[in-house]
Amino acid sequence: MPAPQKDTLNLVPFVSVDNMMKLILSIGVEEAIEGIAAQIEADFKRWESFDKTPRIASHSKEGVIELMPTSDGEVYGFKYVNGHPKNTKEGLQTVTAFGLLADVYTGYPVLLTEMTILTALRTAATSAVAAKYLAPKNAKVMAMIGNGAQCEFQALAFKRICGIDTVRLFDIDPIATDKAEFNLKDSGLKVVRTSSHQECVSGADIITTCTADKQCATILTDNMVGSGQHINAIGGDCPGKTELHGDILRRSDIFVEYPPQTRIEGEIQQLDPDHPVKELWKVMTGQEEGRTSEGQITLFDSVGFAIEDFSALRYIHDVIKGTPFYDDLDMLADPDEPRDLYGMVRRAEKSLAAAE
Amino acid sequence: MPAPQKDTLNLVPFVSVDNMMKLILSIGVEEAIEGIAAQIEADFKRWESFDKTPRIASHSKEGVIELMPTSDGEVYGFKYVNGHPKNTKEGLQTVTAFGLLADVYTGYPVLLTEMTILTALRTAATSAVAAKYLAPKNAKVMAMIGNGAQCEFQALAFKRICGIDTVRLFDIDPIATDKAEFNLKDSGLKVVRTSSHQECVSGADIITTCTADKQCATILTDNMVGSGQHINAIGGDCPGKTELHGDILRRSDIFVEYPPQTRIEGEIQQLDPDHPVKELWKVMTGQEEGRTSEGQITLFDSVGFAIEDFSALRYIHDVIKGTPFYDDLDMLADPDEPRDLYGMVRRAEKSLAAAE
């Protein structure tokens, strides 16, 4: 990250929702996912240079508000994210998020951005990067159970990064499938609509599960999963929220982001706390093996980790340069004389008087 | 907090540095401190309704970046704050901060604001509220050791809330005292410039210490403190940073915000971990005694706690209503159909095309 200029140091680039949409469209959705995926892969490969703490959660009856900070010693980032499953019924987003990057050397923020859209992109990017290491060679068909907000981003990420050419859709709510089918019609993917979980997974090389209820649901039972498939389990991401039957877990090789967090939040909360799992970053660096045989069932038990957000924030920080897709936010007090904060406030009297 | 309207729910009111200055000036600095003090006192009196966690710190060689979250079950707030003592030498603020309030029921943010100025106000407000319970009756004279960014705010807070009429200034850097003397010349306070720590505290009812070096300094030794004085110790606020000689602590009655945090960060890090201290909120609710005799030395070992920021954020959230001193920030994605995030992004193609 280049050193910011003193004369603009107190202004923080802010990417609004509107600007994020324009930025991503100007880059291309698939290209943006690919760029974020490259950053995630690079950051996972230097995993040990990051401060890692489980997210800091504030739970309530209706949902959760979390802060997810991390730092590589030079750059600090955090994401604010809520999870309120009941929001959908009230016409609100289940998950909204924003994020911030700061310069560790000065402590000054260098980017503030919406992260609802960006989280969808980084989640899809992470899934596809994991599948690059874990899915069967030449996987072409993905089953997509749960056709909500993540669905299209997952489909495009797997097309771009893993080369799938067919997506099979199923959701218990056909309206969600209508939406996904419509949105993907010009994506270059063959879109196959199915009418049951069982039908959806039939013939798929990769199964992505991404449903949203905050409860232990079993959307995939053991008999549905065949030899050699890769399961990308996105939806189970907090205590009490899982999607897969325990028997599937027990015959899979399980890969996770950060075991202390996944054991609490992921599918593996159903298993013994010492059930063997492999860390994705170790597969990337060659310290652990990924897929070792054609018949093996691989499972990426994804819950979302702070480093992925950090990678996505870094990507946005890089790509906004020279674009019109951000505003400068006057967020940091910057008196000419740092000790004269009061004098700075008092001198604003002139501009206040002028405004009245 | 009244329920936000659906049609503007995705817009978050943002108070910039410029707007914060104008807002505070339009209210009046002393009135704003008094308003924040009233909110802090009200929130301290319902202390047990808050989630309390020590701040989450990311330390580096140059400083620290912290997140300070809290919630009362209805409203959630956090502050981002850095502490980089070396920044001053580079013409930057030692401390910059911003904060956020969110609605616990939806998880949606309802306020984003600069907090560098606001933190100065809430720190002064907290000190003065504590002194209201702890300082000698009819205190009129405050010694102010350390004439940096906090100085004037402290002086005005103690004038407004505790009724002091004289402030005695000292700083090892006479330029800082020049600044404070100039800024306070029309404050209604009698300002007395002194040339040593010893001269500064002479005859004072209240001693406020507020120096900034990140080291164990001894700016106040035992012989300087006389019977009956109240000490308001602001500057010792992180591990390895203290201002008072241990002997002063040992003959004072010590009052703190939140013991688990103060034992690590405050003056009392110099004492045994079980040295008796009283919690300020218990003094406010009558569960503990504050000042009990004229000769007693009382010490408020202040480090700054998340609830004070929460109170300040609540105050700003209330007072910006109906003013021009905020902007609406497009920070939260709000698709018409919550599950159609991708469709929302794609529909922005029209406005992107229009802009090009």
XYZ file of C-alpha atoms in Angstrom:
712
model
C 0.000 0.000 0.000
C 1.630 3.272 -1.069
C 2.027 5.943 1.614
C -0.954 8.287 1.595
C -0.305 11.976 0.982
C -0.407 14.192 4.054
C -2.691 16.774 2.465
C -5.456 14.245 1.876
C -4.717 11.915 4.750
C -7.782 12.949 6.684
C -10.091 12.067 3.805
C -11.142 8.441 3.648
C -12.207 6.970 0.290
C -15.756 5.646 0.673
C -17.390 3.192 -1.720
C -21.170 3.453 -1.492
C -23.543 0.687 -2.529
C -24.239 2.563 -5.744
C -20.552 2.976 -6.487
C -19.810 -0.645 -5.618
C -22.385 -1.801 -8.146
C -20.962 0.501 -10.816
C -17.387 -0.477 -9.982
C -18.128 -4.200 -10.173
C -20.095 -3.808 -13.402
C -17.369 -1.686 -14.970
C -14.863 -4.438 -14.145
C -17.279 -7.292 -14.882
C -18.802 -9.501 -12.182
C -16.776 -12.572 -13.128
C -13.545 -10.592 -13.504
C -14.093 -8.985 -10.093
C -14.677 -12.378 -8.482
C -11.533 -13.662 -10.164
C -9.528 -10.673 -8.902
C -10.782 -11.150 -5.360
C -10.093 -14.888 -5.596
C -6.476 -14.187 -6.604
C -6.078 -11.887 -3.600
C -7.656 -14.477 -1.270
C -5.350 -17.195 -2.579
C -2.294 -14.953 -2.144
C -3.340 -14.030 1.405
C -4.179 -17.638 2.393
C -0.703 -18.630 1.225
C 0.813 -16.204 3.752
C -1.687 -17.234 6.442
C 0.825 -17.139 9.256
C 1.522 -13.431 8.794
C -2.022 -12.571 9.955
C -3.375 -11.853 13.417
C -6.292 -14.217 13.758
C -9.092 -13.904 16.278
C -12.549 -15.417 16.100
C -15.181 -12.810 15.295
C -16.514 -10.691 18.170
C -20.222 -11.348 18.295
C -23.082 -9.538 20.037
C -26.024 -11.905 20.083
C -29.671 -10.967 20.554
C -32.966 -12.783 20.279
C -33.377 -11.589 16.682
C -29.870 -12.068 15.371
C -26.240 -11.185 15.739
C -23.949 -8.232 15.104
C -20.294 -9.089 14.565
C -16.956 -7.380 14.149
C -14.310 -9.331 12.252
C -10.876 -7.705 12.545
C -7.531 -8.884 11.221
C -4.126 -7.461 10.390
C -0.997 -8.552 8.540
C 1.162 -6.086 10.476
C 1.042 -3.451 7.732
C -2.636 -3.213 6.950
C -5.529 -3.598 9.392
C -9.040 -4.431 8.303
C -12.354 -5.187 9.864
C -15.875 -5.942 8.768
C -19.117 -5.072 10.539
C -21.762 -7.623 9.668
C -25.181 -8.493 11.010
C -27.101 -11.725 10.614
C -30.861 -11.438 11.133
C -32.736 -14.324 9.454
C -36.095 -12.744 10.380
C -35.229 -9.611 8.359
C -36.197 -11.209 5.042
C -39.813 -11.460 6.172
C -39.743 -7.712 6.865
C -38.299 -6.889 3.445
C -34.803 -6.293 4.822
C -31.480 -7.989 4.118
C -30.580 -10.920 6.367
C -26.987 -9.778 6.150
C -25.696 -6.254 5.705
C -22.087 -5.323 6.046
C -19.504 -2.622 5.694
C -15.760 -2.732 6.068
C -12.696 -0.651 6.699
C -8.973 -0.800 5.950
C -6.420 1.155 7.947
C -2.696 1.798 7.794
C -1.082 0.078 10.793
C 1.787 2.582 10.853
C -0.433 5.646 11.416
C -3.691 4.035 12.554
C -5.496 6.146 9.958
C -8.311 4.524 7.953
C -7.637 4.350 4.198
C -10.897 2.818 2.902
C -14.509 2.565 4.025
C -16.843 0.520 1.880
C -20.194 -1.166 1.729
C -19.632 -4.910 2.085
C -23.026 -6.499 1.513
C -22.300 -6.910 -2.179
C -18.573 -7.343 -1.570
C -19.227 -10.170 0.939
C -21.297 -12.008 -1.658
C -18.386 -11.702 -4.098
C -15.716 -12.821 -1.620
C -17.815 -15.760 -0.414
C -18.226 -16.966 -3.979
C -14.537 -16.346 -4.670
C -13.494 -18.330 -1.574
C -15.750 -21.259 -2.526
C -14.333 -21.391 -6.032
C -10.717 -21.127 -4.859
C -11.330 -24.010 -2.435
C -12.925 -26.055 -5.226
C -9.915 -25.426 -7.457
C -7.932 -27.501 -4.964
C -10.638 -29.968 -3.912
C -13.184 -30.616 -6.677
C -12.808 -33.514 -9.108
C -10.743 -32.752 -12.222
C -12.811 -31.406 -15.106
C -15.906 -30.835 -12.995
C -18.588 -29.460 -15.317
C -21.874 -29.668 -13.394
C -22.747 -27.908 -10.141
C -25.895 -28.510 -8.125
C -27.047 -25.370 -6.323
C -29.385 -26.012 -3.405
C -30.705 -22.740 -2.089
C -31.269 -20.082 -4.739
C -31.083 -16.952 -2.574
C -28.771 -13.937 -2.585
C -25.535 -15.994 -2.940
C -26.709 -18.262 -5.756
C -25.744 -16.373 -8.920
C -22.383 -15.244 -7.504
C -21.490 -18.862 -6.709
C -22.523 -20.018 -10.160
C -20.417 -17.357 -11.899
C -17.406 -17.937 -9.631
C -17.408 -21.675 -10.378
C -17.826 -21.004 -14.082
C -14.923 -18.573 -14.193
C -12.491 -20.243 -11.799
C -13.365 -23.967 -12.011
C -14.740 -24.145 -15.536
C -18.212 -25.549 -14.810
C -20.648 -25.250 -17.688
C -23.929 -26.382 -16.093
C -25.754 -25.314 -12.950
C -28.677 -27.313 -11.562
C -31.036 -25.228 -9.409
C -33.304 -26.161 -6.518
C -34.990 -24.174 -3.772
C -37.989 -25.083 -1.622
C -39.374 -21.717 -2.754
C -39.853 -21.824 -6.558
C -39.859 -18.007 -6.676
C -36.192 -18.014 -5.645
C -35.433 -20.454 -8.462
C -37.400 -18.260 -10.913
C -35.166 -15.361 -9.947
C -31.910 -17.316 -10.271
C -32.966 -18.851 -13.580
C -33.833 -15.408 -14.955
C -30.600 -13.814 -13.700
C -28.398 -16.569 -15.144
C -30.106 -16.877 -18.523
C -27.398 -14.919 -20.386
C -24.493 -16.096 -18.207
C -23.139 -18.667 -20.636
C -24.053 -21.430 -18.182
C -26.545 -24.134 -19.006
C -29.235 -23.687 -16.336
C -31.264 -26.736 -15.325
C -34.270 -26.324 -13.121
C -35.008 -29.283 -10.822
C -37.878 -30.123 -8.527
C -36.238 -31.819 -5.538
C -32.986 -31.962 -3.605
C -32.480 -35.477 -4.952
C -33.016 -34.508 -8.561
C -30.808 -31.435 -8.187
C -27.701 -33.327 -7.043
C -28.070 -36.101 -9.585
C -25.061 -36.162 -11.908
C -23.422 -33.143 -10.280
C -19.641 -33.012 -9.775
C -19.989 -30.247 -7.212
C -22.844 -29.677 -4.741
C -23.204 -26.205 -3.285
C -25.579 -25.845 -0.348
C -26.587 -22.347 0.526
C -29.829 -22.093 2.462
C -30.599 -19.459 5.068
C -32.756 -20.718 7.928
C -31.228 -20.310 11.369
C -31.828 -23.875 12.414
C -30.350 -27.325 12.059
C -31.834 -28.352 8.750
C -30.928 -31.453 6.808
C -31.111 -30.454 3.193
C -28.676 -33.137 2.147
C -28.882 -36.698 3.436
C -26.239 -39.339 3.109
C -27.873 -41.284 0.265
C -27.844 -38.182 -1.976
C -24.088 -37.842 -2.049
C -22.143 -40.052 -4.419
C -18.559 -41.107 -4.746
C -16.115 -38.422 -5.915
C -18.333 -35.382 -5.401
C -17.144 -32.111 -3.895
C -19.518 -30.434 -1.442
C -19.301 -26.682 -0.977
C -21.315 -26.029 2.189
C -21.961 -22.316 2.626
C -25.183 -22.050 4.614
C -24.146 -23.540 7.950
C -22.329 -20.580 9.429
C -23.385 -20.021 13.014
C -24.074 -22.084 16.142
C -27.284 -24.045 15.659
C -27.303 -23.609 11.870
C -26.288 -26.594 9.780
C -27.400 -28.071 6.470
C -25.849 -31.530 6.095
C -26.608 -34.834 7.738
C -23.813 -35.918 10.077
C -23.274 -39.142 8.132
C -22.112 -37.148 5.102
C -19.535 -35.407 7.241
C -18.281 -38.714 8.577
C -17.503 -40.134 5.142
C -16.003 -36.908 3.729
C -12.560 -35.372 3.935
C -13.311 -32.039 5.541
C -11.509 -28.781 4.749
C -12.027 -25.582 6.726
C -10.843 -21.982 6.913
C -9.976 -21.566 10.600
C -10.709 -24.562 12.841
C -11.422 -22.663 16.122
C -14.191 -20.736 14.344
C -15.519 -23.547 12.157
C -15.875 -25.947 15.089
C -18.342 -23.485 16.615
C -20.093 -22.210 13.506
C -19.717 -24.749 10.721
C -21.225 -28.105 9.801
C -18.607 -29.779 11.987
C -20.301 -28.428 15.100
C -22.217 -31.729 14.741
C -19.003 -33.765 15.161
C -16.622 -34.484 18.024
C -14.412 -31.478 18.755
C -11.335 -33.456 17.727
C -12.712 -34.851 14.460
C -9.897 -34.458 11.908
C -10.148 -31.528 9.525
C -7.617 -29.955 7.179
C -6.944 -26.245 6.846
C -7.451 -24.873 3.355
C -4.366 -22.650 3.532
C -2.179 -25.688 4.193
C -3.556 -27.364 1.086
C -2.690 -24.238 -0.890
C 0.872 -24.160 0.430
C 1.330 -27.917 -0.086
C 1.596 -28.745 3.614
C -1.562 -30.887 3.414
C -3.009 -32.923 0.598
C -6.294 -31.860 -1.024
C -8.069 -34.357 -3.269
C -6.066 -37.573 -3.460
C -8.427 -39.933 -5.295
C -11.323 -39.905 -7.717
C -13.713 -41.621 -5.347
C -13.070 -39.381 -2.371
C -15.831 -37.067 -1.144
C -14.378 -33.652 -0.317
C -16.270 -31.114 1.786
C -15.442 -27.446 2.165
C -17.203 -26.405 5.385
C -17.188 -22.661 4.799
C -18.211 -20.137 7.451
C -16.421 -17.016 6.178
C -13.275 -15.720 7.793
C -11.833 -12.264 8.400
C -8.874 -12.762 6.051
C -11.278 -13.204 3.117
C -12.791 -9.818 3.915
C -9.328 -8.355 4.248
C -8.454 -9.708 0.794
C -11.652 -8.272 -0.689
C -10.989 -4.888 0.940
C -7.434 -4.885 -0.429
C -8.787 -5.657 -3.885
C -11.274 -2.764 -3.734
C -8.591 -0.417 -2.346
C -6.466 -1.258 -5.401
C -9.104 -1.134 -8.116
C -10.847 2.124 -7.161
C -7.701 4.114 -7.938
C -8.287 6.331 -10.936
C -12.006 5.518 -11.083
C -14.900 7.841 -10.224
C -16.431 5.125 -8.044
C -15.673 6.509 -4.581
C -16.221 9.639 -2.516
C -13.825 11.273 -0.097
C -15.253 11.132 3.404
C -14.277 13.806 5.931
C -14.056 11.309 8.774
C -10.772 12.154 10.541
C -10.119 15.338 12.452
C -6.890 16.838 11.178
C -5.995 20.088 12.942
C -2.950 21.964 11.645
C -1.515 21.613 15.138
C -2.452 18.149 16.510
C -2.688 19.415 20.081
C -5.109 22.183 19.141
C -8.306 20.215 18.673
C -10.332 22.825 20.566
C -8.909 25.657 18.451
C -9.894 23.746 15.320
C -13.467 23.420 16.560
C -13.635 27.105 17.477
C -12.308 28.188 14.092
C -15.262 26.434 12.473
C -17.389 29.265 13.902
C -16.535 31.287 10.815
C -17.887 28.721 8.385
C -20.910 28.164 10.617
C -21.663 31.883 10.623
C -21.228 31.958 6.836
C -23.712 29.081 6.457
C -26.446 30.721 8.529
C -34.792 5.098 19.454
C -37.813 5.446 17.185
C -38.263 2.839 14.478
C -36.545 3.939 11.287
C -38.668 4.283 8.158
C -38.325 1.494 5.619
C -37.864 3.852 2.679
C -34.751 5.447 4.158
C -33.528 2.511 6.186
C -30.598 1.830 3.901
C -29.281 5.373 4.308
C -27.078 5.903 7.348
C -26.781 9.423 8.803
C -23.106 10.386 8.751
C -21.609 13.223 10.791
C -18.361 14.424 9.204
C -15.659 16.272 11.103
C -16.873 19.519 9.577
C -20.471 18.822 10.559
C -19.457 17.718 14.063
C -17.702 21.044 14.604
C -20.699 22.977 13.335
C -23.123 20.868 15.351
C -21.168 21.327 18.583
C -20.749 25.062 17.997
C -24.432 25.489 17.177
C -25.282 23.782 20.477
C -22.394 25.377 22.401
C -19.323 23.433 23.537
C -20.248 23.553 27.234
C -23.890 22.697 26.559
C -22.834 19.743 24.401
C -20.506 18.453 27.120
C -23.320 18.833 29.635
C -25.701 16.940 27.375
C -23.232 14.111 26.892
C -22.515 14.076 30.644
C -26.227 13.659 31.376
C -26.383 10.710 28.958
C -23.252 9.141 30.490
C -24.681 9.499 33.992
C -27.984 7.952 32.913
C -26.188 5.049 31.202
C -23.792 4.449 34.129
C -26.822 4.230 36.418
C -28.126 1.320 34.316
C -24.653 -0.233 34.040
C -25.884 -3.768 34.437
C -28.023 -3.609 31.302
C -24.902 -3.362 29.105
C -22.794 -6.068 27.493
C -19.288 -5.289 28.623
C -16.113 -6.578 27.005
C -12.643 -5.095 27.236
C -11.620 -3.380 24.027
C -10.275 -5.550 21.195
C -6.794 -4.274 20.490
C -4.409 -4.843 17.591
C -0.959 -3.772 18.758
C 1.984 -2.853 16.563
C 5.407 -1.359 17.158
C 4.053 2.128 16.413
C 0.740 2.044 18.237
C -2.579 0.333 18.625
C -5.869 0.060 16.765
C -8.874 -0.804 18.891
C -12.534 -1.671 18.525
C -14.732 -0.892 21.525
C -18.191 -2.455 21.167
C -21.086 -2.462 23.612
C -24.837 -2.978 23.579
C -27.764 -2.434 25.911
C -29.868 -5.035 24.126
C -31.705 -2.433 22.028
C -28.895 -0.338 20.641
C -25.429 -1.526 19.655
C -22.467 0.794 19.355
C -18.788 0.589 18.688
C -15.864 2.922 18.321
C -12.791 2.496 16.140
C -9.859 4.289 17.714
C -6.129 4.323 17.159
C -3.406 5.420 19.543
C -0.093 6.336 17.899
C 2.007 8.602 20.166
C 4.630 9.008 17.415
C 2.010 10.546 15.095
C 2.292 13.988 16.710
C 5.882 14.331 15.526
C 4.676 13.649 11.974
C 1.935 16.275 12.185
C -0.804 13.679 12.656
C -3.282 13.078 15.468
C -2.187 10.651 18.193
C -5.788 9.501 18.407
C -8.368 9.444 15.636
C -11.695 7.776 15.975
C -15.046 7.126 14.423
C -18.110 5.395 15.768
C -21.287 3.655 14.809
C -24.694 2.956 16.338
C -26.927 0.141 15.130
C -30.412 -1.110 15.847
C -30.120 -4.493 17.585
C -33.521 -5.602 16.254
C -32.560 -5.305 12.565
C -28.769 -5.145 12.774
C -28.890 -2.061 10.539
C -26.546 0.854 11.347
C -28.376 4.072 12.277
C -25.454 6.496 12.740
C -21.860 6.806 11.570
C -19.851 9.675 12.959
C -16.376 11.065 13.383
C -15.353 10.521 16.994
C -12.027 12.319 17.388
C -13.799 15.467 18.543
C -16.612 13.508 20.147
C -14.142 11.431 22.194
C -12.580 14.626 23.548
C -16.054 15.774 24.609
C -17.049 12.482 26.204
C -13.743 12.161 28.055
C -14.184 15.621 29.534
C -17.833 14.875 30.326
C -16.911 11.621 32.100
C -14.213 13.352 34.173
C -16.611 16.073 35.260
C -19.408 13.624 36.106
C -16.968 11.622 38.239
C -15.809 14.805 39.987
C -19.413 15.755 40.735
C -19.482 12.684 43.000
C -15.860 12.728 44.218
C -14.389 16.243 44.321
C -14.481 18.376 47.473
C -17.605 20.481 47.946
C -17.363 23.935 46.380
C -14.175 23.135 44.460
C -13.197 26.268 42.560
C -9.619 25.736 41.378
C -8.387 23.042 38.984
C -4.733 22.361 38.177
C -4.290 21.123 34.626
C -1.011 19.297 34.001
C -0.646 18.579 30.314
C -2.082 21.236 28.019
C -2.624 19.161 24.881
C -5.735 18.308 22.892
C -7.884 17.403 25.960
C -7.031 20.448 28.033
C -9.662 23.013 27.072
C -12.459 20.446 26.982
C -11.603 19.370 30.533
C -11.510 22.981 31.747
C -14.912 23.785 30.228
C -16.485 20.555 31.495
C -15.374 21.250 35.071
C -16.571 24.840 34.822
C -19.995 23.838 33.581
C -20.627 20.719 35.647
C -18.575 21.243 38.831
C -18.532 25.045 39.028
C -14.788 25.661 39.009
C -13.807 29.267 38.290
C -10.007 29.006 37.981
C -7.737 26.777 35.927
C -3.976 26.581 36.564
C -1.972 25.478 33.535
C 1.319 23.651 33.216
C 2.983 21.730 30.423
C 6.648 20.855 29.907
C 6.198 22.434 26.475
C 5.330 26.150 26.948
C 3.870 26.262 23.410
C 1.090 23.924 24.542
C 0.345 26.241 27.459
C 0.362 29.260 25.088
C -2.287 27.512 23.018
C -4.475 26.598 26.010
C -4.154 30.060 27.526
C -5.176 31.657 24.226
C -8.097 29.272 23.682
C -9.476 29.791 27.204
C -9.087 33.562 27.378
C -12.787 34.279 26.756
C -14.074 31.166 28.537
C -15.126 32.923 31.741
C -12.461 30.979 33.638
C -9.597 32.676 35.410
C -6.529 31.201 33.690
C -3.300 31.042 35.681
C -0.093 30.114 33.943
C 2.437 28.282 36.123
C 6.025 27.239 35.586
C 6.277 23.843 37.307
C 4.231 20.828 38.286
C 4.633 21.891 41.911
C 3.455 25.458 41.347
C 0.564 24.240 39.192
C -1.033 22.027 41.850
C -0.564 24.533 44.662
C -3.931 25.556 46.089
C -5.902 23.428 43.646
C -9.025 21.544 44.744
C -8.860 19.292 41.696
C -5.755 18.074 39.853
C -6.229 16.853 36.291
C -3.289 15.028 34.735
C -3.423 14.612 31.011
C -0.060 14.014 29.390
C 0.519 11.897 26.326
C 3.839 10.048 26.329
C 3.563 6.289 26.007
C 5.800 5.539 28.960
C 5.699 5.324 32.708
C 6.192 8.964 33.619
C 5.885 10.402 37.085
C 4.406 13.820 36.597
C 2.936 13.891 40.081
C 4.904 12.774 43.127
C 3.500 12.080 46.535
C 4.631 15.334 48.175
C 2.681 17.402 45.638
C -0.718 16.050 46.617
C -2.393 17.525 49.658
C -5.205 16.493 51.911
C -8.698 16.663 50.439
C -7.757 16.989 46.786
C -9.462 15.152 43.960
C -7.191 13.770 41.242
C -8.609 13.265 37.769
C -6.011 11.076 36.028
C -6.685 10.912 32.295
C -3.323 10.283 30.658
C -2.489 6.800 31.946
C -4.623 4.746 29.610
C -2.661 1.822 28.234
C -0.229 -0.835 29.459
C 3.099 0.824 30.248
C 1.645 4.344 30.345
C 1.123 5.904 33.772
C 1.472 9.393 35.237
C 1.287 9.149 39.018
C 3.752 7.925 41.597
C 2.562 4.707 43.232
C 2.610 6.326 46.694
C -0.175 8.687 45.664
C -2.295 5.729 44.628
C -1.696 4.033 47.957
C -3.040 6.913 50.026
C -5.993 7.663 47.748
C -9.454 6.194 47.484
C -9.494 4.977 43.894
C -12.511 5.030 41.595
C -12.587 3.392 38.179
C -14.872 2.768 35.232
C -14.486 -0.980 34.630
C -11.954 -2.792 36.832
C -10.908 -5.554 34.382
C -9.867 -2.882 31.877
C -8.426 -0.342 34.334
C -6.211 -2.911 36.047
C -4.476 -3.411 32.690
C -4.526 0.119 31.316
C -4.865 2.574 34.192
C -2.652 4.001 36.937
C -3.532 0.987 39.083
C -1.480 -1.288 36.801
C 1.272 -0.216 39.242
C -0.605 -1.806 42.194
C -1.378 -5.345 43.302
C -4.147 -6.859 41.170
C -6.409 -7.055 44.228
C -5.855 -3.508 45.492
C -9.321 -2.216 46.453
C -11.016 0.100 43.963
C -14.585 1.331 43.706
C -16.652 1.381 40.551
C -17.954 4.796 39.575
C -21.363 3.474 38.545
C -21.888 2.040 42.028
C -21.168 5.442 43.543
C -23.771 6.939 41.213
C -26.401 4.379 42.194
C -25.576 4.698 45.910
C -24.212 1.160 46.264
C -20.766 2.530 47.180
C -19.740 5.693 48.976
C -17.898 8.420 47.074
C -16.228 11.165 49.057
C -16.809 10.606 52.790
C -14.537 13.187 54.411
C -12.912 16.553 53.738
C -9.370 15.247 54.162
C -9.732 12.235 51.881
C -7.799 12.115 48.626
C -10.025 10.808 45.837
C -8.612 9.567 42.547
C -10.545 8.903 39.371
C -8.305 6.566 37.351
C -9.911 7.113 33.960
C -9.049 5.040 30.901
C -12.175 5.554 28.800
C -14.805 2.871 28.467
C -17.101 1.751 25.645
C -20.283 2.819 27.465
C -19.081 6.451 27.441
C -18.763 6.271 23.669
C -22.167 4.651 23.467
C -23.624 7.532 25.505
C -21.924 10.103 23.273
C -23.180 8.342 20.135
C -26.718 8.279 21.562
C -26.470 11.991 22.277
C -25.357 12.779 18.712
C -28.052 10.494 17.270
C -30.622 12.523 19.225
C -29.345 16.034 18.557
C -28.728 15.801 14.800
C -32.451 15.340 14.161
C -33.809 18.348 12.315
C -30.365 19.881 11.795
C -28.434 20.169 8.519
C -25.349 18.715 10.207
C -25.320 15.226 8.696
C -25.301 13.526 5.323
C -27.129 10.379 4.284
C -24.633 7.665 3.447
C -25.583 4.964 0.965
C -23.868 2.235 2.957
C -26.398 -0.614 3.065
C -27.493 -2.632 0.082
C -31.272 -2.651 -0.021
C -32.634 -4.630 -2.952
C -36.409 -4.543 -3.432
C -36.317 -8.325 -3.107
C -33.749 -9.241 -0.425
C -32.801 -12.482 -2.155
C -32.077 -10.712 -5.430
C -28.736 -9.076 -4.671
C -27.331 -10.086 -8.045
C -30.326 -8.656 -9.877
C -29.847 -5.371 -8.026
C -26.216 -5.192 -9.149
C -27.143 -5.985 -12.734
C -29.884 -3.352 -12.791
C -27.228 -0.727 -11.974
C -25.984 -1.255 -15.552
C -28.565 1.277 -16.672
C -27.271 4.048 -14.433
C -23.684 3.111 -15.282
C -24.445 3.415 -18.991
C -26.170 6.750 -18.374
C -23.102 8.034 -16.518
C -20.643 7.157 -19.281
